[in-house]
Amino acid sequence: MALLVIASCQLMVVLDITIVNIALPHIQTALGFSTTSLAWVVNAYTLTFGGLLLLGGRAGDILGRRRVFVFGVLLFVIASLLGGLSQNSGELLAARALQGVGGAIASPTSLALISTTFREGPERNRAFGVFAGVSAGGGAIGLLMGGILVEWLNWRWVLFVNVPIGLLIVLATPRWIRESERHPGHFDITGALTSTVGMVLLVYGFIRAAQEGWSDWLTLASFGSAVVVLAAFVLVERRSRQPITPLHMFRDRNRAGTYGIMLCLAAAIFGMFFFLTLFVQDVLGFSPLMAGIAFLPVSAVIAVGAGLASRFLPTYGPKPFMVVGALLAAGGLSWLTLTDVHSTYAGSVLGPMLVFSLGMGMEFVSLTLMALSDVPVQETGAASGLLNAMQQVGGSLGLSILVTMFGTASRNEAKDQIPAFLSQATPAERLRFRHTGQLPGIWGDQVLTSGVSAAFVVAAIFTVVAALIAVVVIQVRPSDLERLRGGTGVGPV
């Protein structure tokens, strides 16, 4: 029962990253988001989630993990309720950011609770296995559940669904989970704030550039402020006795390379889900439920890739799987750049999506092992939390860059499509276009598809960079292979 409570929390938090993706076209229509600003529905959650993950784990150590776990889940529930009740874009984004705070408190604490709840050995290993399975499968479950909720109810239920689940977790926790011992220490609040604010400013700069161009003064001010705040963050972490981001973790070339690869790959996978969700619904005309089903093969093939990597890691080490995985992901994204308004799911989306997913499955296992390889026991939590944080921050930053490319390509395509539309439009269609600024039918599909293809070009470049980092930076030592062959493993992130 304790494992069910902990796994349910992790499922709820991971699921929320993707469940909203399916609802994005409906949220856009209901609350008046532009396609570029729509990325903030995802980023508002992932930025606060990734930026505060390490602080959330630290809070559990100092204040007691069960207490902090319950608080994080309650905060997540309240934010989900507020998000479902949102009447405008500002209210929804504020609620999504608050959800991220709750998730950042609950998620690392739930993983730590496994260590304090289950005895070391087979019992704890099985618990870690269930936790990892929930983490890996949550994305696909979120897409399918999102499709069902939007199809049968409406988009608000992708947020409301967290309320009953979260309340059940809160009620069950005191009965089945015991409190952990507290450890003295202090919170690196300054580090948490400067890292999160700096990333928000950087992401805002890219999204602003997509809307207003690179010469806009607010775009430039955002980038300049981000550089200053992130530089301050590095100085704070170097001087802190208990930093939220242990910078010495980056001194090991393998770990530093692993974090760089995760940044690049997270950008690619967040972008793939975001833009393919829009494409299959807006261009291919899939219903939300069909869109959710369309993404189910992703998790199945990720599991296949992870299984292959796990099976042969003791023989070949993680580096070959890092390189091949990144190249497969690059191949899948390059294939997706060929999509156009005449593309079909079976002919143009399914194949590249499966190639991409196979590569990502290989990467997940290899990156986790390398990030936690040769890490002292007392720093295992920091190393795993840092890998998680890199995934969330890389996803947010990468998505904002991809949205910028999408916006630039879409504007350029619109310059060609608007005259073609106006030459054939009825007076009523022209009037509607003046009010909404959105091109209808095939003209709008052409603009969207052009932007999506440009975004996939950049996403493919991210994965090529990841492959280059793996080739140049990663060095698998004989001791690493010996640990793998001897069965000394690490817990999942």
CSV table of C-alpha atoms in Angstrom, one decimal:
chain,number,residue,atom,x,y,z
A,1,MET,CA,0.0,0.0,0.0
A,2,ALA,CA,2.9,2.4,0.7
A,3,LEU,CA,4.3,1.7,-2.7
A,4,LEU,CA,0.9,2.3,-4.3
A,5,VAL,CA,0.6,5.7,-2.5
A,6,ILE,CA,4.1,6.7,-3.6
A,7,ALA,CA,3.8,5.4,-7.2
A,8,SER,CA,0.4,7.2,-7.6
A,9,CYS,CA,1.9,10.5,-6.7
A,10,GLN,CA,4.8,10.0,-9.2
A,11,LEU,CA,2.2,9.0,-11.9
A,12,MET,CA,0.1,12.1,-11.2
A,13,VAL,CA,3.2,14.4,-11.4
A,14,VAL,CA,4.7,12.8,-14.5
A,15,LEU,CA,1.3,12.4,-16.3
A,16,ASP,CA,0.6,16.1,-15.9
A,17,ILE,CA,3.6,17.0,-18.2
A,18,THR,CA,1.9,15.3,-21.2
A,19,ILE,CA,-1.9,15.2,-20.3
A,20,VAL,CA,-2.2,18.9,-21.1
A,21,ASN,CA,-0.5,18.5,-24.5
A,22,ILE,CA,-3.6,16.9,-26.0
A,23,ALA,CA,-5.8,19.7,-24.7
A,24,LEU,CA,-3.6,22.5,-26.1
A,25,PRO,CA,-5.7,23.2,-29.3
A,26,HIS,CA,-8.9,23.5,-27.1
A,27,ILE,CA,-7.1,25.6,-24.5
A,28,GLN,CA,-5.9,27.9,-27.3
A,29,THR,CA,-9.4,28.4,-28.6
A,30,ALA,CA,-11.0,28.8,-25.2
A,31,LEU,CA,-8.6,31.2,-23.6
A,32,GLY,CA,-7.2,33.1,-26.7
A,33,PHE,CA,-3.6,31.9,-26.7
A,34,SER,CA,-1.5,32.4,-29.9
A,35,THR,CA,0.4,29.4,-31.1
A,36,THR,CA,3.7,30.8,-29.9
A,37,SER,CA,2.4,31.9,-26.4
A,38,LEU,CA,0.7,28.4,-26.1
A,39,ALA,CA,4.2,27.0,-25.2
A,40,TRP,CA,3.8,28.8,-21.8
A,41,VAL,CA,1.1,26.3,-20.8
A,42,VAL,CA,3.8,23.6,-20.9
A,43,ASN,CA,6.8,25.8,-19.8
A,44,ALA,CA,5.0,27.4,-16.8
A,45,TYR,CA,4.8,23.9,-15.3
A,46,THR,CA,8.2,22.5,-16.3
A,47,LEU,CA,10.2,25.6,-15.4
A,48,THR,CA,9.1,25.8,-11.8
A,49,PHE,CA,9.1,22.0,-11.6
A,50,GLY,CA,12.7,21.7,-12.9
A,51,GLY,CA,14.0,24.8,-11.1
A,52,LEU,CA,12.8,23.8,-7.7
A,53,LEU,CA,13.4,20.0,-7.8
A,54,LEU,CA,16.6,20.1,-5.8
A,55,LEU,CA,15.1,22.5,-3.2
A,56,GLY,CA,12.1,20.1,-2.8
A,57,GLY,CA,14.4,17.2,-2.1
A,58,ARG,CA,16.3,19.3,0.4
A,59,ALA,CA,13.1,20.3,2.2
A,60,GLY,CA,12.3,16.6,2.7
A,61,ASP,CA,15.7,16.0,4.3
A,62,ILE,CA,15.4,18.9,6.7
A,63,LEU,CA,11.6,19.0,7.6
A,64,GLY,CA,10.7,15.3,7.3
A,65,ARG,CA,9.8,13.6,4.0
A,66,ARG,CA,6.3,12.5,4.8
A,67,ARG,CA,5.3,16.0,6.0
A,68,VAL,CA,6.8,17.6,2.9
A,69,PHE,CA,5.3,15.0,0.6
A,70,VAL,CA,1.8,15.7,1.9
A,71,PHE,CA,2.3,19.4,1.5
A,72,GLY,CA,3.6,19.1,-2.1
A,73,VAL,CA,0.6,16.9,-3.1
A,74,LEU,CA,-1.9,19.3,-1.4
A,75,LEU,CA,-0.3,22.3,-3.2
A,76,PHE,CA,-0.5,20.3,-6.5
A,77,VAL,CA,-4.2,19.6,-5.9
A,78,ILE,CA,-5.1,23.2,-5.1
A,79,ALA,CA,-3.2,24.4,-8.2
A,80,SER,CA,-5.0,21.9,-10.4
A,81,LEU,CA,-8.4,23.0,-9.1
A,82,LEU,CA,-7.5,26.7,-9.8
A,83,GLY,CA,-6.2,25.8,-13.3
A,84,GLY,CA,-9.4,24.0,-14.2
A,85,LEU,CA,-11.4,27.0,-13.1
A,86,SER,CA,-9.3,29.5,-15.0
A,87,GLN,CA,-11.2,32.1,-17.0
A,88,ASN,CA,-8.2,33.7,-18.9
A,89,SER,CA,-4.7,32.8,-20.0
A,90,GLY,CA,-3.0,34.6,-17.0
A,91,GLU,CA,-5.0,32.6,-14.4
A,92,LEU,CA,-4.1,29.3,-16.2
A,93,LEU,CA,-0.4,30.1,-16.4
A,94,ALA,CA,-0.3,31.1,-12.7
A,95,ALA,CA,-2.0,27.8,-11.8
A,96,ARG,CA,0.4,25.8,-14.0
A,97,ALA,CA,3.4,27.5,-12.3
A,98,LEU,CA,2.0,26.6,-8.9
A,99,GLN,CA,1.5,23.0,-10.0
A,100,GLY,CA,5.1,22.9,-10.9
A,101,VAL,CA,6.0,24.1,-7.4
A,102,GLY,CA,3.9,21.3,-5.9
A,103,GLY,CA,5.4,18.7,-8.2
A,104,ALA,CA,8.9,19.8,-7.4
A,105,ILE,CA,8.2,19.3,-3.7
A,106,ALA,CA,6.4,16.0,-4.0
A,107,SER,CA,8.4,14.2,-6.7
A,108,PRO,CA,11.9,14.0,-5.2
A,109,THR,CA,10.4,13.4,-1.8
A,110,SER,CA,8.4,10.4,-3.1
A,111,LEU,CA,11.6,8.8,-4.5
A,112,ALA,CA,13.4,9.4,-1.2
A,113,LEU,CA,10.4,7.8,0.7
A,114,ILE,CA,11.1,4.5,-1.0
A,115,SER,CA,14.6,4.4,0.6
A,116,THR,CA,13.1,5.0,4.1
A,117,THR,CA,10.0,2.8,3.7
A,118,PHE,CA,11.5,-0.4,2.1
A,119,ARG,CA,14.3,-2.5,3.4
A,120,GLU,CA,17.6,-2.6,1.4
A,121,GLY,CA,17.8,-5.6,-1.0
A,122,PRO,CA,15.2,-7.3,-3.2
A,123,GLU,CA,12.3,-5.5,-1.6
A,124,ARG,CA,13.7,-2.0,-2.3
A,125,ASN,CA,14.9,-3.0,-5.7
A,126,ARG,CA,11.3,-4.1,-6.7
A,127,ALA,CA,10.0,-0.8,-5.4
A,128,PHE,CA,12.5,1.1,-7.4
A,129,GLY,CA,11.5,-0.9,-10.5
A,130,VAL,CA,7.8,-0.1,-10.0
A,131,PHE,CA,8.7,3.6,-9.5
A,132,ALA,CA,10.8,3.7,-12.7
A,133,GLY,CA,8.1,1.9,-14.7
A,134,VAL,CA,5.5,4.5,-13.6
A,135,SER,CA,7.9,7.3,-14.5
A,136,ALA,CA,8.5,5.9,-18.0
A,137,GLY,CA,4.9,5.0,-18.7
A,138,GLY,CA,3.3,8.2,-17.3
A,139,GLY,CA,3.8,10.2,-20.5
A,140,ALA,CA,1.8,7.8,-22.8
A,141,ILE,CA,-0.9,7.4,-20.1
A,142,GLY,CA,-1.2,11.1,-19.9
A,143,LEU,CA,-1.7,11.5,-23.6
A,144,LEU,CA,-4.3,8.8,-23.7
A,145,MET,CA,-6.1,10.0,-20.6
A,146,GLY,CA,-6.0,13.6,-21.9
A,147,GLY,CA,-7.6,12.5,-25.1
A,148,ILE,CA,-10.4,10.6,-23.2
A,149,LEU,CA,-11.1,13.6,-20.9
A,150,VAL,CA,-11.1,16.2,-23.7
A,151,GLU,CA,-13.2,14.0,-26.0
A,152,TRP,CA,-15.9,13.0,-23.4
A,153,LEU,CA,-15.9,16.0,-21.1
A,154,ASN,CA,-13.8,19.1,-21.9
A,155,TRP,CA,-10.2,20.5,-21.5
A,156,ARG,CA,-10.7,21.6,-17.9
A,157,TRP,CA,-10.8,18.0,-16.8
A,158,VAL,CA,-7.2,17.4,-17.7
A,159,LEU,CA,-6.6,19.5,-14.6
A,160,PHE,CA,-9.6,18.6,-12.4
A,161,VAL,CA,-8.7,14.9,-12.6
A,162,ASN,CA,-5.7,15.5,-10.3
A,163,VAL,CA,-8.0,16.7,-7.4
A,164,PRO,CA,-9.6,13.3,-6.4
A,165,ILE,CA,-6.3,11.4,-7.0
A,166,GLY,CA,-4.3,13.9,-4.9
A,167,LEU,CA,-6.8,13.9,-2.1
A,168,LEU,CA,-6.8,10.1,-1.9
A,169,ILE,CA,-3.0,10.2,-1.7
A,170,VAL,CA,-3.1,12.8,1.1
A,171,LEU,CA,-5.6,10.7,3.1
A,172,ALA,CA,-3.7,7.4,2.6
A,173,THR,CA,-0.2,8.8,3.4
A,174,PRO,CA,-0.4,9.0,7.2
A,175,ARG,CA,-1.8,5.5,7.4
A,176,TRP,CA,0.7,3.7,5.2
A,177,ILE,CA,3.9,5.8,5.3
A,178,ARG,CA,6.0,6.6,8.4
A,179,GLU,CA,7.8,9.8,8.9
A,180,SER,CA,11.6,10.0,8.2
A,181,GLU,CA,14.3,11.3,10.4
A,182,ARG,CA,15.2,15.0,10.0
A,183,HIS,CA,18.6,16.1,9.1
A,184,PRO,CA,19.9,19.6,10.2
A,185,GLY,CA,20.7,22.0,7.4
A,186,HIS,CA,19.6,25.2,5.7
A,187,PHE,CA,17.7,26.0,2.5
A,188,ASP,CA,19.5,27.6,-0.5
A,189,ILE,CA,16.6,29.9,-1.2
A,190,THR,CA,18.7,32.4,-3.1
A,191,GLY,CA,20.1,29.7,-5.4
A,192,ALA,CA,16.6,28.3,-6.1
A,193,LEU,CA,15.2,31.8,-6.9
A,194,THR,CA,18.0,33.0,-9.1
A,195,SER,CA,18.1,29.7,-11.1
A,196,THR,CA,14.3,29.7,-11.7
A,197,VAL,CA,14.1,33.5,-12.4
A,198,GLY,CA,17.1,33.3,-14.7
A,199,MET,CA,15.6,30.4,-16.7
A,200,VAL,CA,12.1,32.1,-16.9
A,201,LEU,CA,13.8,35.3,-18.3
A,202,LEU,CA,15.7,33.3,-20.9
A,203,VAL,CA,12.7,31.3,-22.0
A,204,TYR,CA,10.6,34.5,-22.2
A,205,GLY,CA,13.3,36.1,-24.4
A,206,PHE,CA,13.0,33.3,-27.0
A,207,ILE,CA,9.2,33.3,-27.0
A,208,ARG,CA,9.1,37.1,-27.2
A,209,ALA,CA,11.5,36.9,-30.2
A,210,ALA,CA,9.1,34.5,-31.9
A,211,GLN,CA,6.3,37.0,-31.5
A,212,GLU,CA,8.0,40.4,-31.9
A,213,GLY,CA,11.3,39.7,-33.5
A,214,TRP,CA,14.9,39.7,-32.3
A,215,SER,CA,15.3,43.5,-32.4
A,216,ASP,CA,12.4,44.1,-30.0
A,217,TRP,CA,13.7,46.0,-26.9
A,218,LEU,CA,11.8,43.7,-24.4
A,219,THR,CA,13.4,40.6,-26.1
A,220,LEU,CA,16.9,42.1,-25.7
A,221,ALA,CA,16.2,43.2,-22.1
A,222,SER,CA,15.0,39.7,-21.2
A,223,PHE,CA,18.1,38.1,-22.6
A,224,GLY,CA,20.4,40.6,-20.9
A,225,SER,CA,18.6,40.2,-17.5
A,226,ALA,CA,18.8,36.4,-17.9
A,227,VAL,CA,22.6,36.5,-18.3
A,228,VAL,CA,22.9,38.7,-15.2
A,229,VAL,CA,20.6,36.6,-13.0
A,230,LEU,CA,22.2,33.3,-14.1
A,231,ALA,CA,25.7,34.7,-13.5
A,232,ALA,CA,24.5,35.6,-10.0
A,233,PHE,CA,23.2,32.1,-9.5
A,234,VAL,CA,26.6,30.6,-10.3
A,235,LEU,CA,28.3,33.0,-7.8
A,236,VAL,CA,25.7,32.1,-5.1
A,237,GLU,CA,26.2,28.3,-5.6
A,238,ARG,CA,30.0,28.7,-5.5
A,239,ARG,CA,29.9,30.4,-2.1
A,240,SER,CA,27.1,28.4,-0.5
A,241,ARG,CA,28.0,25.8,2.1
A,242,GLN,CA,25.0,23.7,1.1
A,243,PRO,CA,24.2,24.7,-2.5
A,244,ILE,CA,21.0,23.7,-4.2
A,245,THR,CA,23.2,22.7,-7.3
A,246,PRO,CA,26.5,21.0,-6.3
A,247,LEU,CA,28.8,22.5,-8.9
A,248,HIS,CA,31.5,20.0,-8.2
A,249,MET,CA,29.3,17.4,-9.9
A,250,PHE,CA,30.3,19.0,-13.2
A,251,ARG,CA,34.0,18.3,-12.6
A,252,ASP,CA,33.6,14.7,-13.7
A,253,ARG,CA,33.7,14.8,-17.5
A,254,ASN,CA,31.3,11.9,-17.8
A,255,ARG,CA,28.7,13.4,-15.5
A,256,ALA,CA,29.1,16.8,-17.2
A,257,GLY,CA,28.7,15.3,-20.6
A,258,THR,CA,25.6,13.3,-19.4
A,259,TYR,CA,24.0,16.5,-18.2
A,260,GLY,CA,24.7,18.2,-21.5
A,261,ILE,CA,23.2,15.3,-23.5
A,262,MET,CA,20.1,15.3,-21.3
A,263,LEU,CA,19.6,19.1,-22.0
A,264,CYS,CA,19.7,18.5,-25.7
A,265,LEU,CA,17.5,15.4,-25.8
A,266,ALA,CA,14.9,16.9,-23.4
A,267,ALA,CA,14.6,19.8,-25.8
A,268,ALA,CA,14.0,17.4,-28.7
A,269,ILE,CA,11.4,15.2,-26.9
A,270,PHE,CA,9.4,18.1,-25.5
A,271,GLY,CA,9.4,19.7,-28.9
A,272,MET,CA,8.3,16.4,-30.6
A,273,PHE,CA,5.3,16.0,-28.3
A,274,PHE,CA,4.3,19.7,-28.5
A,275,PHE,CA,4.4,20.1,-32.3
A,276,LEU,CA,3.1,16.6,-33.3
A,277,THR,CA,0.2,17.1,-30.9
A,278,LEU,CA,-0.8,20.3,-32.8
A,279,PHE,CA,-0.1,18.7,-36.2
A,280,VAL,CA,-2.2,15.6,-35.8
A,281,GLN,CA,-5.2,17.5,-34.4
A,282,ASP,CA,-5.0,20.7,-36.5
A,283,VAL,CA,-3.8,19.4,-39.8
A,284,LEU,CA,-4.6,15.7,-39.8
A,285,GLY,CA,-7.9,16.3,-38.1
A,286,PHE,CA,-7.6,13.8,-35.3
A,287,SER,CA,-9.9,14.0,-32.3
A,288,PRO,CA,-8.3,14.3,-28.9
A,289,LEU,CA,-8.9,10.6,-28.2
A,290,MET,CA,-7.4,9.5,-31.5
A,291,ALA,CA,-4.4,11.8,-30.9
A,292,GLY,CA,-3.8,10.1,-27.5
A,293,ILE,CA,-4.0,6.7,-29.1
A,294,ALA,CA,-1.7,7.8,-31.9
A,295,PHE,CA,1.1,8.4,-29.3
A,296,LEU,CA,0.7,5.1,-27.5
A,297,PRO,CA,3.4,3.3,-29.6
A,298,VAL,CA,6.0,5.8,-28.3
A,299,SER,CA,6.0,4.3,-24.8
A,300,ALA,CA,6.1,0.8,-26.1
A,301,VAL,CA,9.1,1.4,-28.3
A,302,ILE,CA,10.9,3.4,-25.6
A,303,ALA,CA,10.5,0.3,-23.4
A,304,VAL,CA,12.0,-1.8,-26.2
A,305,GLY,CA,15.0,0.5,-26.5
A,306,ALA,CA,15.5,0.6,-22.8
A,307,GLY,CA,15.3,-3.2,-22.6
A,308,LEU,CA,18.0,-3.6,-25.4
A,309,ALA,CA,20.3,-1.1,-23.6
A,310,SER,CA,19.9,-2.8,-20.3
A,311,ARG,CA,20.6,-6.2,-21.8
A,312,PHE,CA,23.8,-5.3,-23.6
A,313,LEU,CA,25.2,-2.5,-21.3
A,314,PRO,CA,27.4,-5.0,-19.3
A,315,THR,CA,29.0,-6.0,-22.6
A,316,TYR,CA,29.5,-2.8,-24.5
A,317,GLY,CA,29.1,-0.1,-21.8
A,318,PRO,CA,26.7,2.9,-22.1
A,319,LYS,CA,28.7,5.0,-24.6
A,320,PRO,CA,27.6,3.1,-27.8
A,321,PHE,CA,24.0,3.4,-26.7
A,322,MET,CA,24.3,7.1,-26.1
A,323,VAL,CA,25.7,7.7,-29.5
A,324,VAL,CA,23.4,5.3,-31.4
A,325,GLY,CA,20.4,6.5,-29.4
A,326,ALA,CA,21.0,10.2,-30.2
A,327,LEU,CA,21.6,9.4,-33.9
A,328,LEU,CA,18.3,7.4,-34.1
A,329,ALA,CA,16.5,10.3,-32.5
A,330,ALA,CA,18.1,12.7,-35.1
A,331,GLY,CA,17.1,10.4,-37.9
A,332,GLY,CA,13.5,10.3,-36.7
A,333,LEU,CA,13.3,14.1,-36.3
A,334,SER,CA,14.9,14.6,-39.8
A,335,TRP,CA,12.3,12.4,-41.3
A,336,LEU,CA,9.5,14.4,-39.6
A,337,THR,CA,10.8,17.6,-41.3
A,338,LEU,CA,9.3,16.2,-44.5
A,339,THR,CA,5.7,16.5,-43.2
A,340,ASP,CA,3.4,18.7,-45.2
A,341,VAL,CA,-0.4,19.4,-45.6
A,342,HIS,CA,-0.7,16.1,-47.6
A,343,SER,CA,1.0,13.9,-45.0
A,344,THR,CA,-0.8,11.0,-43.3
A,345,TYR,CA,-0.3,9.5,-39.9
A,346,ALA,CA,0.8,6.0,-41.2
A,347,GLY,CA,2.9,7.4,-44.0
A,348,SER,CA,4.6,10.4,-42.4
A,349,VAL,CA,4.3,10.4,-38.6
A,350,LEU,CA,4.3,6.8,-37.2
A,351,GLY,CA,7.6,5.6,-38.8
A,352,PRO,CA,9.8,8.6,-37.7
A,353,MET,CA,8.1,8.6,-34.3
A,354,LEU,CA,9.0,5.0,-33.7
A,355,VAL,CA,12.7,5.5,-34.8
A,356,PHE,CA,12.9,8.5,-32.4
A,357,SER,CA,11.4,6.5,-29.6
A,358,LEU,CA,13.8,3.6,-30.0
A,359,GLY,CA,16.7,6.0,-29.7
A,360,MET,CA,15.3,7.7,-26.6
A,361,GLY,CA,14.7,4.4,-24.9
A,362,MET,CA,18.4,3.6,-25.3
A,363,GLU,CA,19.3,7.0,-24.0
A,364,PHE,CA,17.2,6.9,-20.8
A,365,VAL,CA,18.9,3.9,-19.3
A,366,SER,CA,22.4,4.9,-20.4
A,367,LEU,CA,22.2,8.5,-19.1
A,368,THR,CA,20.8,7.3,-15.7
A,369,LEU,CA,23.6,4.8,-15.2
A,370,MET,CA,26.3,7.3,-16.3
A,371,ALA,CA,25.0,10.2,-14.2
A,372,LEU,CA,25.0,8.0,-11.0
A,373,SER,CA,28.2,6.1,-11.8
A,374,ASP,CA,30.9,6.4,-9.2
A,375,VAL,CA,28.9,8.9,-7.1
A,376,PRO,CA,29.4,8.8,-3.3
A,377,VAL,CA,26.4,7.4,-1.5
A,378,GLN,CA,25.6,10.7,0.3
A,379,GLU,CA,25.5,12.5,-3.1
A,380,THR,CA,23.4,10.0,-5.0
A,381,GLY,CA,20.2,12.1,-4.4
A,382,ALA,CA,21.9,15.2,-5.6
A,383,ALA,CA,23.2,13.5,-8.7
A,384,SER,CA,19.8,12.0,-9.6
A,385,GLY,CA,18.0,15.3,-8.8
A,386,LEU,CA,20.4,17.2,-11.0
A,387,LEU,CA,19.7,14.9,-13.9
A,388,ASN,CA,15.9,15.3,-13.4
A,389,ALA,CA,16.4,19.1,-13.2
A,390,MET,CA,18.4,19.1,-16.5
A,391,GLN,CA,15.6,17.2,-18.2
A,392,GLN,CA,13.0,19.7,-17.1
A,393,VAL,CA,15.1,22.9,-17.7
A,394,GLY,CA,16.4,21.5,-21.0
A,395,GLY,CA,12.8,20.8,-22.1
A,396,SER,CA,11.6,24.2,-21.3
A,397,LEU,CA,14.5,26.1,-22.8
A,398,GLY,CA,14.6,23.9,-25.9
A,399,LEU,CA,10.8,24.2,-26.5
A,400,SER,CA,11.1,28.0,-26.3
A,401,ILE,CA,13.9,27.9,-28.9
A,402,LEU,CA,11.8,25.6,-31.2
A,403,VAL,CA,8.8,27.9,-30.7
A,404,THR,CA,11.0,30.8,-31.8
A,405,MET,CA,11.9,28.9,-35.0
A,406,PHE,CA,8.3,27.9,-35.5
A,407,GLY,CA,7.1,31.6,-35.2
A,408,THR,CA,9.7,32.9,-37.7
A,409,ALA,CA,9.0,30.2,-40.3
A,410,SER,CA,5.2,30.6,-39.8
A,411,ARG,CA,5.4,34.4,-40.3
A,412,ASN,CA,7.5,34.0,-43.5
A,413,GLU,CA,5.0,31.4,-44.9
A,414,ALA,CA,2.0,33.6,-44.0
A,415,LYS,CA,3.4,36.3,-46.2
A,416,ASP,CA,2.8,34.0,-49.2
A,417,GLN,CA,-0.4,32.5,-48.0
A,418,ILE,CA,-2.3,35.6,-47.0
A,419,PRO,CA,-2.5,37.1,-50.6
A,420,ALA,CA,-3.5,33.7,-51.9
A,421,PHE,CA,-6.3,33.5,-49.3
A,422,LEU,CA,-7.5,37.1,-49.9
A,423,SER,CA,-7.7,36.5,-53.6
A,424,GLN,CA,-10.3,33.7,-53.1
A,425,ALA,CA,-12.0,34.6,-49.8
A,426,THR,CA,-15.6,35.7,-49.5
A,427,PRO,CA,-16.3,39.0,-47.8
A,428,ALA,CA,-17.4,37.1,-44.6
A,429,GLU,CA,-14.1,35.2,-44.6
A,430,ARG,CA,-12.1,38.4,-45.0
A,431,LEU,CA,-13.9,40.0,-42.1
A,432,ARG,CA,-13.3,37.0,-39.9
A,433,PHE,CA,-9.6,37.0,-40.8
A,434,ARG,CA,-9.3,40.7,-39.8
A,435,HIS,CA,-10.8,39.9,-36.4
A,436,THR,CA,-8.9,36.7,-35.6
A,437,GLY,CA,-5.7,37.1,-37.7
A,438,GLN,CA,-5.9,33.3,-38.3
A,439,LEU,CA,-5.9,31.8,-41.8
A,440,PRO,CA,-8.6,29.2,-42.3
A,441,GLY,CA,-8.5,25.8,-44.0
A,442,ILE,CA,-5.6,24.8,-46.3
A,443,TRP,CA,-3.9,28.2,-46.0
A,444,GLY,CA,-3.7,28.0,-42.2
A,445,ASP,CA,-2.6,24.3,-42.4
A,446,GLN,CA,0.2,25.4,-44.8
A,447,VAL,CA,1.4,28.0,-42.3
A,448,LEU,CA,1.3,25.6,-39.3
A,449,THR,CA,3.1,22.8,-41.2
A,450,SER,CA,5.8,25.1,-42.4
A,451,GLY,CA,6.5,26.2,-38.9
A,452,VAL,CA,6.4,22.7,-37.5
A,453,SER,CA,8.9,21.4,-40.1
A,454,ALA,CA,11.3,24.3,-39.2
A,455,ALA,CA,11.0,23.4,-35.5
A,456,PHE,CA,11.9,19.7,-36.3
A,457,VAL,CA,15.0,20.8,-38.2
A,458,VAL,CA,16.3,22.5,-35.0
A,459,ALA,CA,15.2,19.6,-32.8
A,460,ALA,CA,17.3,17.3,-35.1
A,461,ILE,CA,20.3,19.6,-34.6
A,462,PHE,CA,19.9,19.3,-30.8
A,463,THR,CA,20.1,15.5,-31.1
A,464,VAL,CA,23.1,15.6,-33.4
A,465,VAL,CA,24.8,17.8,-30.7
A,466,ALA,CA,23.9,15.2,-28.1
A,467,ALA,CA,25.6,12.5,-30.3
A,468,LEU,CA,28.8,14.7,-30.7
A,469,ILE,CA,29.0,15.2,-26.9
A,470,ALA,CA,28.7,11.4,-26.4
A,471,VAL,CA,31.5,10.8,-28.9
A,472,VAL,CA,33.9,13.5,-27.7
A,473,VAL,CA,33.3,13.8,-23.9
A,474,ILE,CA,32.1,10.4,-22.6
A,475,GLN,CA,34.8,8.0,-21.5
A,476,VAL,CA,33.8,4.5,-20.2
A,477,ARG,CA,36.4,3.3,-17.8
A,478,PRO,CA,37.2,-0.4,-17.2
A,479,SER,CA,35.9,0.1,-13.6
A,480,ASP,CA,32.5,1.2,-15.0
A,481,LEU,CA,32.2,-2.0,-17.1
A,482,GLU,CA,33.4,-4.1,-14.1
A,483,ARG,CA,30.6,-2.7,-12.0
A,484,LEU,CA,28.0,-3.4,-14.7
A,485,ARG,CA,29.3,-7.0,-15.1
A,486,GLY,CA,29.3,-7.6,-11.4
A,487,GLY,CA,25.7,-6.6,-11.0
A,488,THR,CA,26.3,-3.5,-8.9
A,489,GLY,CA,23.5,-1.2,-10.1
A,490,VAL,CA,22.0,2.1,-9.3
A,491,GLY,CA,18.5,3.1,-8.4
A,492,PRO,CA,16.4,4.8,-11.1
A,493,VAL,CA,16.2,8.5,-11.3
